[in-house]
Tab-separated table of C-alpha atoms in Angstrom:
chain	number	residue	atom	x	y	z
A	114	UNK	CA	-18.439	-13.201	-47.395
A	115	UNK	CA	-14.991	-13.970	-48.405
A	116	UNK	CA	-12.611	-13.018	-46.868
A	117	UNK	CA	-10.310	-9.905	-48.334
A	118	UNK	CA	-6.726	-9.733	-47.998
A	119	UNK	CA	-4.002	-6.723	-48.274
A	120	UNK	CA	-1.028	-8.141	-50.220
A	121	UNK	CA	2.224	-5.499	-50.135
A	122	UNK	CA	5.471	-7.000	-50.960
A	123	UNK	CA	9.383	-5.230	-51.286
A	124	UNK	CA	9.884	-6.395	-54.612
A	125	UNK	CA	7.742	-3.646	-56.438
A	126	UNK	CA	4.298	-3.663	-57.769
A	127	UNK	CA	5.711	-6.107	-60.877
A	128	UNK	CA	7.608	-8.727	-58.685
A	129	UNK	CA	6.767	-12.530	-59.985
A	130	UNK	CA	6.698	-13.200	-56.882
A	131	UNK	CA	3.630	-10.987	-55.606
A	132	UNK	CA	1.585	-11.733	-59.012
A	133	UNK	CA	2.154	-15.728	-58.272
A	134	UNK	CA	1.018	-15.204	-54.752
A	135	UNK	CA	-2.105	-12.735	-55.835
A	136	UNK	CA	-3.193	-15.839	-58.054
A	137	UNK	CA	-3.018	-18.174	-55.272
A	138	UNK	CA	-4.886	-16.037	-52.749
A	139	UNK	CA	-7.757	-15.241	-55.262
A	140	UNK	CA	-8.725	-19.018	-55.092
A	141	UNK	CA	-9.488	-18.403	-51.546
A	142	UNK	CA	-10.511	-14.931	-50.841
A	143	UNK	CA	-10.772	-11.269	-52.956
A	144	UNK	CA	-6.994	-9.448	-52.989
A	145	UNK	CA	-6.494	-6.064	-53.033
A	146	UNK	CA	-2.887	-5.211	-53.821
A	147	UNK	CA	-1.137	-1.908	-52.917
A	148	UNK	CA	2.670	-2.057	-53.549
A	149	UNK	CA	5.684	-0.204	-54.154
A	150	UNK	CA	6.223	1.438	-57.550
A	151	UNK	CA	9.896	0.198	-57.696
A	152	UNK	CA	11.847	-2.321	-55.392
A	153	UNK	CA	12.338	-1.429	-51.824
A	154	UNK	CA	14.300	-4.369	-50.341
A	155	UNK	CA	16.075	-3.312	-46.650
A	156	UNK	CA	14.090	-0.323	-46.621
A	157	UNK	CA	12.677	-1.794	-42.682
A	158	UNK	CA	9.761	0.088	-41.287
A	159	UNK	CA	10.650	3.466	-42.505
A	160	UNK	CA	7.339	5.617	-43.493
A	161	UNK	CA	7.499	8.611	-45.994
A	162	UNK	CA	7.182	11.911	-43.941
A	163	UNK	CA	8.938	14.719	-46.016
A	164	UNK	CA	7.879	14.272	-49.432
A	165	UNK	CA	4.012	13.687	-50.923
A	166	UNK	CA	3.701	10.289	-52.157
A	167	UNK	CA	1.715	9.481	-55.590
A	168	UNK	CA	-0.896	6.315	-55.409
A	169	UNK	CA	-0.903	4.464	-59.286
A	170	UNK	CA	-4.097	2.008	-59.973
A	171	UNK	CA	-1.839	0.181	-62.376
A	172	UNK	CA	-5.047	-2.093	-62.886
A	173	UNK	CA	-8.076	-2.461	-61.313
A	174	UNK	CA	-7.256	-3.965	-57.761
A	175	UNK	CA	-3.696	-3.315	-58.208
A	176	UNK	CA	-1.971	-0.006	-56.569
A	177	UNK	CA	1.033	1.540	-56.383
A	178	UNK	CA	3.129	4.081	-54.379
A	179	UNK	CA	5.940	5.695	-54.606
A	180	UNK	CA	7.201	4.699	-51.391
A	181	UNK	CA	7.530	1.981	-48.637
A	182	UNK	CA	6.093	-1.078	-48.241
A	183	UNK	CA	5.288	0.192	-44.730
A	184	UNK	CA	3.599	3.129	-46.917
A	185	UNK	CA	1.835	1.038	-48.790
A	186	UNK	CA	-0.264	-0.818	-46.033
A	187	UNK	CA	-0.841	2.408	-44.110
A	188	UNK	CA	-2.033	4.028	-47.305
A	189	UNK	CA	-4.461	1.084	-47.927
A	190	UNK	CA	-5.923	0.902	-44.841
A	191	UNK	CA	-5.919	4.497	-44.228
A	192	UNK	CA	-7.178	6.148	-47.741
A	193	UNK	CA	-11.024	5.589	-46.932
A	194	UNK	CA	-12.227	3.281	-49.732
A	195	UNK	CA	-9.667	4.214	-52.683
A	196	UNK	CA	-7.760	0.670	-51.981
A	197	UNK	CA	-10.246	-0.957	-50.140
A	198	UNK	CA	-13.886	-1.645	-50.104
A	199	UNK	CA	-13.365	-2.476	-45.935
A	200	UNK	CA	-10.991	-3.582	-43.323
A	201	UNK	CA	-8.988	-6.509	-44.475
A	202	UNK	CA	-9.221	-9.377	-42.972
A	203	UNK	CA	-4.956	-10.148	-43.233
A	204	UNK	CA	-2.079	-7.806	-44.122
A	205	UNK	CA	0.292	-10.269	-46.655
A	206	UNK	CA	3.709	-9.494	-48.008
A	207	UNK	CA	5.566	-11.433	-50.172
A	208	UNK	CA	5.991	-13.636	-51.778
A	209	UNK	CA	9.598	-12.250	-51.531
A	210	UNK	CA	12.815	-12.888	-53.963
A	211	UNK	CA	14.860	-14.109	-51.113
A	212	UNK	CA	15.111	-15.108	-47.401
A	213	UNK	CA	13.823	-13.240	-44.430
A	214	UNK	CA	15.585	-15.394	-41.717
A	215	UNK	CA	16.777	-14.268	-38.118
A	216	UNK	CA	18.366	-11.023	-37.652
A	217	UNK	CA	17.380	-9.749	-41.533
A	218	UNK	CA	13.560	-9.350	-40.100
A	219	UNK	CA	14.952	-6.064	-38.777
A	220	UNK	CA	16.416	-5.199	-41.964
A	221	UNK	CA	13.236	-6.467	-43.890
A	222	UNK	CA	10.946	-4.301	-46.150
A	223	UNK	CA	8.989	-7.646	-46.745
A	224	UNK	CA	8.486	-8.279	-42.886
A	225	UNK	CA	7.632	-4.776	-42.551
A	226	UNK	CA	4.624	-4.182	-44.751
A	227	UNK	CA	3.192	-7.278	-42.727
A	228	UNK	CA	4.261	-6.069	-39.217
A	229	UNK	CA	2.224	-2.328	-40.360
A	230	UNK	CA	-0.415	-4.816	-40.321
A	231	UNK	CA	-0.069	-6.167	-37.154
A	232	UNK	CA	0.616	-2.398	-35.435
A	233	UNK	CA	-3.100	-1.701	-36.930
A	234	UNK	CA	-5.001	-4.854	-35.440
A	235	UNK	CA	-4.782	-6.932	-38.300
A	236	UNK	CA	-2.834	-10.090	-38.525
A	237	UNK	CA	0.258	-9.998	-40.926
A	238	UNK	CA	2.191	-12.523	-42.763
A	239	UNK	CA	5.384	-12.025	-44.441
A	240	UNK	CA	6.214	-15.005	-46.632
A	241	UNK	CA	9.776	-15.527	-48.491
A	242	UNK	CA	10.907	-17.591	-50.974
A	243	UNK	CA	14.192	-19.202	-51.828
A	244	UNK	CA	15.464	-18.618	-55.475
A	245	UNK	CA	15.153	-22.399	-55.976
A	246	UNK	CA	11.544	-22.623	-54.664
A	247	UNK	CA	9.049	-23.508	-56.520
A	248	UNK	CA	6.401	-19.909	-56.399
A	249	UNK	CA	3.338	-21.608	-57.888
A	250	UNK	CA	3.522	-24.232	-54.623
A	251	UNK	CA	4.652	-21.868	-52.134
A	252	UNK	CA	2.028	-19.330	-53.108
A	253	UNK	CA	-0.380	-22.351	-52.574
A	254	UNK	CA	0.721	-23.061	-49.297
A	255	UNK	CA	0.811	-19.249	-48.030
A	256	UNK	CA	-2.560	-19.335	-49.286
A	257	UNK	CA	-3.746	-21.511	-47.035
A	258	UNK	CA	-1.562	-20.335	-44.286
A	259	UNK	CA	-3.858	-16.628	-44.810
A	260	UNK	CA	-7.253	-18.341	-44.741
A	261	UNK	CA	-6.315	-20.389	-41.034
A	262	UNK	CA	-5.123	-16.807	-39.713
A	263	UNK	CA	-8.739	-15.467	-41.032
A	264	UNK	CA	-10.019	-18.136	-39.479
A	265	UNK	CA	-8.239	-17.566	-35.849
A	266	UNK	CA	-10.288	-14.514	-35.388
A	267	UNK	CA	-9.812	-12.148	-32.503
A	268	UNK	CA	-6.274	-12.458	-32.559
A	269	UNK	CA	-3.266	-10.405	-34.237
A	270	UNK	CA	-0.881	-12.602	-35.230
A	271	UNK	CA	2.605	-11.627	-37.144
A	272	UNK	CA	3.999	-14.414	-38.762
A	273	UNK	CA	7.067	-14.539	-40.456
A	274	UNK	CA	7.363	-17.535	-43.212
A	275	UNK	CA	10.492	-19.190	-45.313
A	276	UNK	CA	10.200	-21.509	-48.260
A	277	UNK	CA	13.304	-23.391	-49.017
A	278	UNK	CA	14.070	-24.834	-52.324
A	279	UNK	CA	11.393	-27.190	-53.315
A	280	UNK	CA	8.078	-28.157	-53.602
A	281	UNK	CA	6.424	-29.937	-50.941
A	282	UNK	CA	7.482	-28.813	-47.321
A	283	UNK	CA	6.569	-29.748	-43.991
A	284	UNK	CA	5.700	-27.020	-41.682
A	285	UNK	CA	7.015	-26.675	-37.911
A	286	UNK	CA	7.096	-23.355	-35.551
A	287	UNK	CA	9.931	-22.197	-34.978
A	288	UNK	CA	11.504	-19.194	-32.959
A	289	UNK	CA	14.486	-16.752	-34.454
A	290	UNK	CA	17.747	-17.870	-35.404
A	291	UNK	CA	20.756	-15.893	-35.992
A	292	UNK	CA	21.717	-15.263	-39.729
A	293	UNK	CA	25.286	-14.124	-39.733
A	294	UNK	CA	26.646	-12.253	-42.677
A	295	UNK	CA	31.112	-11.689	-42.702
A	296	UNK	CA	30.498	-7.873	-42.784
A	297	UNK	CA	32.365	-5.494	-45.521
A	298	UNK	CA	32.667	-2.751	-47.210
A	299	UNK	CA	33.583	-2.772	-50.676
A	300	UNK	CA	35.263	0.293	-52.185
A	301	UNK	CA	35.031	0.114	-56.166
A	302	UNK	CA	35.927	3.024	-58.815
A	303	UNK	CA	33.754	4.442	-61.122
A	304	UNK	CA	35.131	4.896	-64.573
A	305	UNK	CA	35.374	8.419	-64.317
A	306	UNK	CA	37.659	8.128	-60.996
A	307	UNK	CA	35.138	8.603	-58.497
A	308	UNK	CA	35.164	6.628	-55.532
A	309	UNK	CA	32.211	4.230	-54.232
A	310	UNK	CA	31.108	1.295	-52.493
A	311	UNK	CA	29.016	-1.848	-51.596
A	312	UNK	CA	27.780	-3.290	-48.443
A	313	UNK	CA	25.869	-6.668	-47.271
A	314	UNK	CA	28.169	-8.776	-50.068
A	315	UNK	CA	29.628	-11.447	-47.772
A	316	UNK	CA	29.345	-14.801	-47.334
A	317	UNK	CA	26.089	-16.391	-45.028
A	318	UNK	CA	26.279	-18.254	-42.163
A	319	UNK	CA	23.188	-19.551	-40.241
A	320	UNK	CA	22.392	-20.967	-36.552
A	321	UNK	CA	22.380	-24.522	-36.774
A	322	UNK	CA	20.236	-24.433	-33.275
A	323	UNK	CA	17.092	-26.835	-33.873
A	324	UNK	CA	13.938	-24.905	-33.880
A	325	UNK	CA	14.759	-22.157	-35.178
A	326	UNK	CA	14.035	-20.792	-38.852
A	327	UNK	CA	17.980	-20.583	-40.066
A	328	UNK	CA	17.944	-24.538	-39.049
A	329	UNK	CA	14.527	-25.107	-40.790
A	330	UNK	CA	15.386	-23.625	-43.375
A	331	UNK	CA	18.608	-26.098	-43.933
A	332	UNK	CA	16.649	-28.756	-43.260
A	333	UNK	CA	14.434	-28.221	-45.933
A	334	UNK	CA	11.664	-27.110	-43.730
A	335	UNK	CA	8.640	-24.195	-43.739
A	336	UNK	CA	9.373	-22.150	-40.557
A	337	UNK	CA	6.721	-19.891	-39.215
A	338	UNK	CA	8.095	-17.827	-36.995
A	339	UNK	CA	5.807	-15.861	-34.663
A	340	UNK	CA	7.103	-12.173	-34.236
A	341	UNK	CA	6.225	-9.938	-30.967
A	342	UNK	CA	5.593	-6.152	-31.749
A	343	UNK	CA	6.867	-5.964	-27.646
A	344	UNK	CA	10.101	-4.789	-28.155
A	345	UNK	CA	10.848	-4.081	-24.443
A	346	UNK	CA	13.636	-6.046	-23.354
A	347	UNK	CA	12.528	-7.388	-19.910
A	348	UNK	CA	15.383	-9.352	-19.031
A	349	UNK	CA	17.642	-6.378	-19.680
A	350	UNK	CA	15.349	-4.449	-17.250
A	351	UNK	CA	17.485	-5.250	-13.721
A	352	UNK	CA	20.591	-4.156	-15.788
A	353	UNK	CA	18.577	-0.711	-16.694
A	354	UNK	CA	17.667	-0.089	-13.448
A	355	UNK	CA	21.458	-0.908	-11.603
A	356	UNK	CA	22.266	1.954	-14.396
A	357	UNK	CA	19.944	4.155	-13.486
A	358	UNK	CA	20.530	3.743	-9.334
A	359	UNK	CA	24.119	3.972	-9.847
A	360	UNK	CA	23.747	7.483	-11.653
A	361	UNK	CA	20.889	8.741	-9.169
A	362	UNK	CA	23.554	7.806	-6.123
A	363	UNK	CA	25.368	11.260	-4.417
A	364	UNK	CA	28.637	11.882	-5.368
């Protein structure tokens, strides 16, 4: 049987990007895509709770929702057999216009949609693309990136991958780097007075540590970055517990 993969994306259902990886994957295994119905980018893992959400077939094997990319994956694998015919063997986002590096995976729609993945059991990949990468190759390589993590089964895996420009890459594993951006706020003035503004428009500056994905990334190098869904800070835990001793204590 081949193997079936969930591709999501932050881009929106029409994203180049997601139709050039869809192409690649179907030389490997049968895609089902479920997307959202317009762009979502820095949406994180927020899920639609106060509002009904509308599923599109815009053709067959291709969905959309009016909502999250996190929506998206939990409406595929949740809606019975509307999206699916079974379980999906991968959870795939991407191929996204733009970098995912370092701190933006919290910020990330595109990391997101795979991490709803992971949460579920099944192993996600986010994949990102710089704007002077070459798709059709990256797509290629993502594709074959999928069918090894169908291949490693039994375990749920969250990988988080960056094409630079390019295209032909090696590949190295890499850990998180720090992606700093000179933060702002820029106030602007409609033209009929009114007053509003822009954030995340500053300048880029990455962690030049070797091994991790900002450095790999500059040196013209495919990181994939495993990501933990263990959030809890264990080194911070002495720190926690001097806290909560110190407020416990009489007087």
């Amino acid at each position: 049987m081949r193997p079936l993969f969930l591709l999501s994306n932050d881009d929106g259902v029409n994203a180049i990007g997601l139709r050039t990886l869809r192409e690649a994957l179907s030389s490997v295994g049968d895609v089902a895509v479920c997307a959202p119905s317009v762009e979502q980018s820095g949406t994180s893992h927020a899920i639609t709770l106060n509002r009904p959400l509308r599923l599109v077939e815009q053709e067959s094997g291709i969905f959309s929702v009016d909502g999250t990319p996190a929506d998206c994956v939990y409406v595929a694998v949740n809606a019975t057999n509307r999206v699916l015919p079974r379980r999906p063997d991968v959870v795939i986002s991407g191929l996204n216009h733009g970098m995912n590096l370092g701190n933006d995976v919290f910020y990330s729609g595109t990391v997101a949609a795979a991490r709803e993945g992971a949460l579920r059991g099944i192993p996600g990949l986010a994949v990102s693309a710089s704007a002077r990468t070459d798709r059709k190759a990256a797509s290629e390589v993502a594709a074959q990136i999928a069918l090894k993590l169908v291949q490693s089964r039994g375990t749920t895996l969250l990988l988080n991958v960056n094409f630079p420009a390019g295209n032909r890459w090696p590949l190295q594993v890499t850990r998180l780097g720090t992606r700093r951006y000179s933060d702002s706020v820029e106030f602007r003035t409609d033209p009929r007075g009114g007053e509003y503004l822009w954030i995340g428009t500053g300048e880029v500056i990455h962690d030049k540590d070797a091994g991790t994905d900002t450095w790999a990334f500059d040196q013209g190098i495919v990181g994939l970055t495993p990501l933990s869904l263990e959030l809890w800070g264990s080194g911070q835990a002495a720190i926690a517990e001097v806290l909560v001793n110190e407020m416990q204590r009489p007087g």
